[in-house]
Amino acid sequence: MAEDGESKPARFSGGCQCGAVRYEVRSTPQGVHYCHCRMCQRAVGNVFAGLAPVRKAHLRWTDEEPSFFASSTVARRGFCARCGTPLTFAYNESEWICVTLGSLDHPAAFTPTIEYGIEARLPYVRPHDDWQQKRTEPSPRTAGMVNNQFQADEA
């Protein structure tokens, strides 16, 4: 049950801004979150990425499939090649994929409860004190990862 007492939809849909890439999901997302890490900021062109994790097996592309960019050696991100809308993030070896909250037809249906990558949260973005706050930590999944995104001199 959602915090507001209403049920979260077990089936939902979304897609890109031009309508070329559409998807349906037949499960309820688990661990809906914001990610503030630098890679997600760059990938969505915003100060954080809003993401809804679902099992890859429950996601179905209903029109064109997205294009993908291997943002690192361990993950890739789906987007519409026509209009550029960011659509997904997934680790290569995971059974989970995250759809972007902004690509959902009804994004208000899913409320984030976690903030990841808080070490990169920009100073003007206020934390949600009632959400879990998690730093980016090394993990076996990301060991030896090579970032394929452009790296501007941040010094």
C-alpha atoms as a printed R data frame, in Angstrom:
    type eleno elety resid chain resno      x      y       z
1   ATOM     1    CA   MET     A     1  0.000  0.000   0.000
2   ATOM     2    CA   ALA     A     2  1.144  3.518  -0.739
3   ATOM     3    CA   GLU     A     3  1.647  5.840   2.218
4   ATOM     4    CA   ASP     A     4 -1.464  7.758   1.250
5   ATOM     5    CA   GLY     A     5 -3.560  4.574   1.652
6   ATOM     6    CA   GLU     A     6 -4.044  3.969  -2.059
7   ATOM     7    CA   SER     A     7 -2.758  0.882  -3.854
8   ATOM     8    CA   LYS     A     8  0.209  1.268  -6.158
9   ATOM     9    CA   PRO     A     9 -0.534  0.000  -9.661
10  ATOM    10    CA   ALA     A    10  0.848 -3.461 -10.488
11  ATOM    11    CA   ARG     A    11  0.687 -2.563 -14.194
12  ATOM    12    CA   PHE     A    12  1.830  0.736 -15.573
13  ATOM    13    CA   SER     A    13  3.233  2.295 -18.718
14  ATOM    14    CA   GLY     A    14  5.530  5.002 -19.939
15  ATOM    15    CA   GLY     A    15  7.703  6.146 -22.792
16  ATOM    16    CA   CYS     A    16  9.644  8.932 -24.391
17  ATOM    17    CA   GLN     A    17  8.490 12.452 -25.182
18  ATOM    18    CA   CYS     A    18  8.037 11.837 -28.938
19  ATOM    19    CA   GLY     A    19  6.098  8.573 -28.427
20  ATOM    20    CA   ALA     A    20  8.409  6.357 -30.493
21  ATOM    21    CA   VAL     A    21  9.544  4.243 -27.519
22  ATOM    22    CA   ARG     A    22  6.826  2.918 -25.213
23  ATOM    23    CA   TYR     A    23  6.879  0.331 -22.445
24  ATOM    24    CA   GLU     A    24  4.613 -1.557 -20.084
25  ATOM    25    CA   VAL     A    25  5.532 -3.041 -16.730
26  ATOM    26    CA   ARG     A    26  3.529 -5.771 -15.045
27  ATOM    27    CA   SER     A    27  4.733 -5.430 -11.455
28  ATOM    28    CA   THR     A    28  5.019 -2.829  -8.737
29  ATOM    29    CA   PRO     A    29  8.415 -1.055  -8.491
30  ATOM    30    CA   GLN     A    30 10.520 -1.800  -5.422
31  ATOM    31    CA   GLY     A    31 12.719  0.822  -3.769
32  ATOM    32    CA   VAL     A    32 11.701  3.855  -5.827
33  ATOM    33    CA   HIS     A    33 14.453  6.417  -5.346
34  ATOM    34    CA   TYR     A    34 16.412  9.462  -6.374
35  ATOM    35    CA   CYS     A    35 20.056  9.026  -7.296
36  ATOM    36    CA   HIS     A    36 22.320 12.041  -6.883
37  ATOM    37    CA   CYS     A    37 25.534 10.397  -8.134
38  ATOM    38    CA   ARG     A    38 27.467 12.293 -10.782
39  ATOM    39    CA   MET     A    39 26.848  9.581 -13.382
40  ATOM    40    CA   CYS     A    40 23.060  9.798 -12.959
41  ATOM    41    CA   GLN     A    41 23.138 13.598 -12.945
42  ATOM    42    CA   ARG     A    42 24.957 13.579 -16.269
43  ATOM    43    CA   ALA     A    43 22.807 10.785 -17.735
44  ATOM    44    CA   VAL     A    44 19.491 12.566 -17.148
45  ATOM    45    CA   GLY     A    45 20.809 16.117 -17.536
46  ATOM    46    CA   ASN     A    46 19.431 17.091 -14.160
47  ATOM    47    CA   VAL     A    47 20.429 17.371 -10.509
48  ATOM    48    CA   PHE     A    48 19.284 13.799  -9.742
49  ATOM    49    CA   ALA     A    49 17.665 10.823 -11.452
50  ATOM    50    CA   GLY     A    50 14.264  9.614 -10.283
51  ATOM    51    CA   LEU     A    51 14.220  5.826 -10.727
52  ATOM    52    CA   ALA     A    52 11.686  3.019 -10.279
53  ATOM    53    CA   PRO     A    53 13.287 -0.468 -10.128
54  ATOM    54    CA   VAL     A    54 11.396 -3.414 -11.650
55  ATOM    55    CA   ARG     A    55 12.456 -6.896 -12.730
56  ATOM    56    CA   LYS     A    56 13.747 -6.942 -16.306
57  ATOM    57    CA   ALA     A    57 11.405 -9.855 -17.053
58  ATOM    58    CA   HIS     A    58  8.402 -7.643 -16.177
59  ATOM    59    CA   LEU     A    59  9.296 -4.842 -18.622
60  ATOM    60    CA   ARG     A    60  8.020 -5.062 -22.194
61  ATOM    61    CA   TRP     A    61  8.757 -2.616 -25.012
62  ATOM    62    CA   THR     A    62  5.476 -2.091 -26.886
63  ATOM    63    CA   ASP     A    63  6.662 -0.005 -29.851
64  ATOM    64    CA   GLU     A    64 10.251  0.739 -30.806
65  ATOM    65    CA   GLU     A    65 12.949 -0.422 -28.423
66  ATOM    66    CA   PRO     A    66 15.289  2.174 -26.982
67  ATOM    67    CA   SER     A    67 18.900  2.711 -27.900
68  ATOM    68    CA   PHE     A    68 21.447  2.014 -25.187
69  ATOM    69    CA   PHE     A    69 24.620  3.688 -23.982
70  ATOM    70    CA   ALA     A    70 27.094  1.692 -21.886
71  ATOM    71    CA   SER     A    71 27.713  4.442 -19.333
72  ATOM    72    CA   SER     A    72 30.256  2.181 -17.665
73  ATOM    73    CA   THR     A    73 31.626 -1.321 -18.028
74  ATOM    74    CA   VAL     A    74 28.996 -2.612 -15.569
75  ATOM    75    CA   ALA     A    75 25.802 -0.796 -16.603
76  ATOM    76    CA   ARG     A    76 23.900  0.704 -19.487
77  ATOM    77    CA   ARG     A    77 21.220  3.337 -19.926
78  ATOM    78    CA   GLY     A    78 18.301  3.249 -22.343
79  ATOM    79    CA   PHE     A    79 17.092  6.320 -24.207
80  ATOM    80    CA   CYS     A    80 15.035  7.273 -27.256
81  ATOM    81    CA   ALA     A    81 17.316  7.764 -30.245
82  ATOM    82    CA   ARG     A    82 14.785 10.164 -31.827
83  ATOM    83    CA   CYS     A    83 14.105 12.609 -29.000
84  ATOM    84    CA   GLY     A    84 16.783 11.751 -26.413
85  ATOM    85    CA   THR     A    85 14.495 10.988 -23.472
86  ATOM    86    CA   PRO     A    86 16.348  9.021 -20.748
87  ATOM    87    CA   LEU     A    87 14.306  5.860 -20.066
88  ATOM    88    CA   THR     A    88 16.242  3.222 -18.113
89  ATOM    89    CA   PHE     A    89 19.279  2.314 -16.055
90  ATOM    90    CA   ALA     A    90 20.404 -1.278 -15.401
91  ATOM    91    CA   TYR     A    91 23.448 -3.141 -14.225
92  ATOM    92    CA   ASN     A    92 24.448 -5.680 -16.888
93  ATOM    93    CA   GLU     A    93 24.357 -8.692 -14.579
94  ATOM    94    CA   SER     A    94 21.229 -7.749 -12.638
95  ATOM    95    CA   GLU     A    95 17.689 -9.045 -12.985
96  ATOM    96    CA   TRP     A    96 16.496 -5.493 -12.224
97  ATOM    97    CA   ILE     A    97 16.107 -2.432 -14.438
98  ATOM    98    CA   CYS     A    98 15.113  1.070 -13.358
99  ATOM    99    CA   VAL     A    99 12.700  3.113 -15.438
100 ATOM   100    CA   THR     A   100 12.976  6.867 -15.070
101 ATOM   101    CA   LEU     A   101 10.147  8.409 -13.073
102 ATOM   102    CA   GLY     A   102  9.836 11.211 -15.621
103 ATOM   103    CA   SER     A   103  9.131  8.714 -18.417
104 ATOM   104    CA   LEU     A   104  6.122  7.213 -16.596
105 ATOM   105    CA   ASP     A   105  2.675  8.089 -17.880
106 ATOM   106    CA   HIS     A   106  1.621  8.691 -14.252
107 ATOM   107    CA   PRO     A   107  4.780  9.470 -12.243
108 ATOM   108    CA   ALA     A   108  2.833 10.531  -9.149
109 ATOM   109    CA   ALA     A   109  1.754  6.903  -8.665
110 ATOM   110    CA   PHE     A   110  5.145  6.036  -7.155
111 ATOM   111    CA   THR     A   111  6.715  7.984  -4.310
112 ATOM   112    CA   PRO     A   112 10.466  7.682  -3.737
113 ATOM   113    CA   THR     A   113 11.596  6.688  -0.249
114 ATOM   114    CA   ILE     A   114 15.384  6.557  -0.696
115 ATOM   115    CA   GLU     A   115 18.096  8.971  -1.820
116 ATOM   116    CA   TYR     A   116 21.272  7.346  -3.170
117 ATOM   117    CA   GLY     A   117 24.581  9.020  -3.960
118 ATOM   118    CA   ILE     A   118 24.034 11.700  -1.348
119 ATOM   119    CA   GLU     A   119 27.737 12.578  -1.367
120 ATOM   120    CA   ALA     A   120 27.119 14.225  -4.763
121 ATOM   121    CA   ARG     A   121 23.796 15.863  -3.844
122 ATOM   122    CA   LEU     A   122 24.061 19.491  -4.879
123 ATOM   123    CA   PRO     A   123 24.006 21.964  -1.975
124 ATOM   124    CA   TYR     A   124 20.779 23.636  -3.119
125 ATOM   125    CA   VAL     A   125 18.828 20.346  -3.262
126 ATOM   126    CA   ARG     A   126 17.198 19.824   0.107
127 ATOM   127    CA   PRO     A   127 17.350 16.302   1.522
128 ATOM   128    CA   HIS     A   128 14.155 14.429   2.309
129 ATOM   129    CA   ASP     A   129 14.696 13.816   6.004
130 ATOM   130    CA   ASP     A   130 12.052 11.072   6.144
131 ATOM   131    CA   TRP     A   131 13.725  9.076   3.330
132 ATOM   132    CA   GLN     A   132 16.660  6.701   3.680
133 ATOM   133    CA   GLN     A   133 19.941  8.472   2.854
134 ATOM   134    CA   LYS     A   134 22.647  6.318   1.252
135 ATOM   135    CA   ARG     A   135 26.167  7.141   0.132
136 ATOM   136    CA   THR     A   136 27.715  5.495  -2.913
137 ATOM   137    CA   GLU     A   137 29.884  2.686  -1.590
138 ATOM   138    CA   PRO     A   138 32.209  0.321  -3.457
139 ATOM   139    CA   SER     A   139 30.600 -3.061  -4.068
140 ATOM   140    CA   PRO     A   140 31.490 -6.304  -5.810
141 ATOM   141    CA   ARG     A   141 29.133 -5.217  -8.618
142 ATOM   142    CA   THR     A   142 31.167 -2.092  -9.344
143 ATOM   143    CA   ALA     A   143 34.673 -3.449  -8.635
144 ATOM   144    CA   GLY     A   144 36.929 -2.584 -11.559
145 ATOM   145    CA   MET     A   145 34.244 -0.441 -13.181
146 ATOM   146    CA   VAL     A   146 35.352  1.919 -15.922
147 ATOM   147    CA   ASN     A   147 33.229  5.053 -16.361
148 ATOM   148    CA   ASN     A   148 32.501  5.602 -20.082
149 ATOM   149    CA   GLN     A   149 30.909  9.020 -19.593
150 ATOM   150    CA   PHE     A   150 32.745 12.184 -20.531
151 ATOM   151    CA   GLN     A   151 34.829 13.365 -17.599
152 ATOM   152    CA   ALA     A   152 35.165 17.130 -17.490
153 ATOM   153    CA   ASP     A   153 37.957 18.545 -15.382
154 ATOM   154    CA   GLU     A   154 36.073 19.025 -12.126
155 ATOM   155    CA   ALA     A   155 38.996 20.619 -10.273
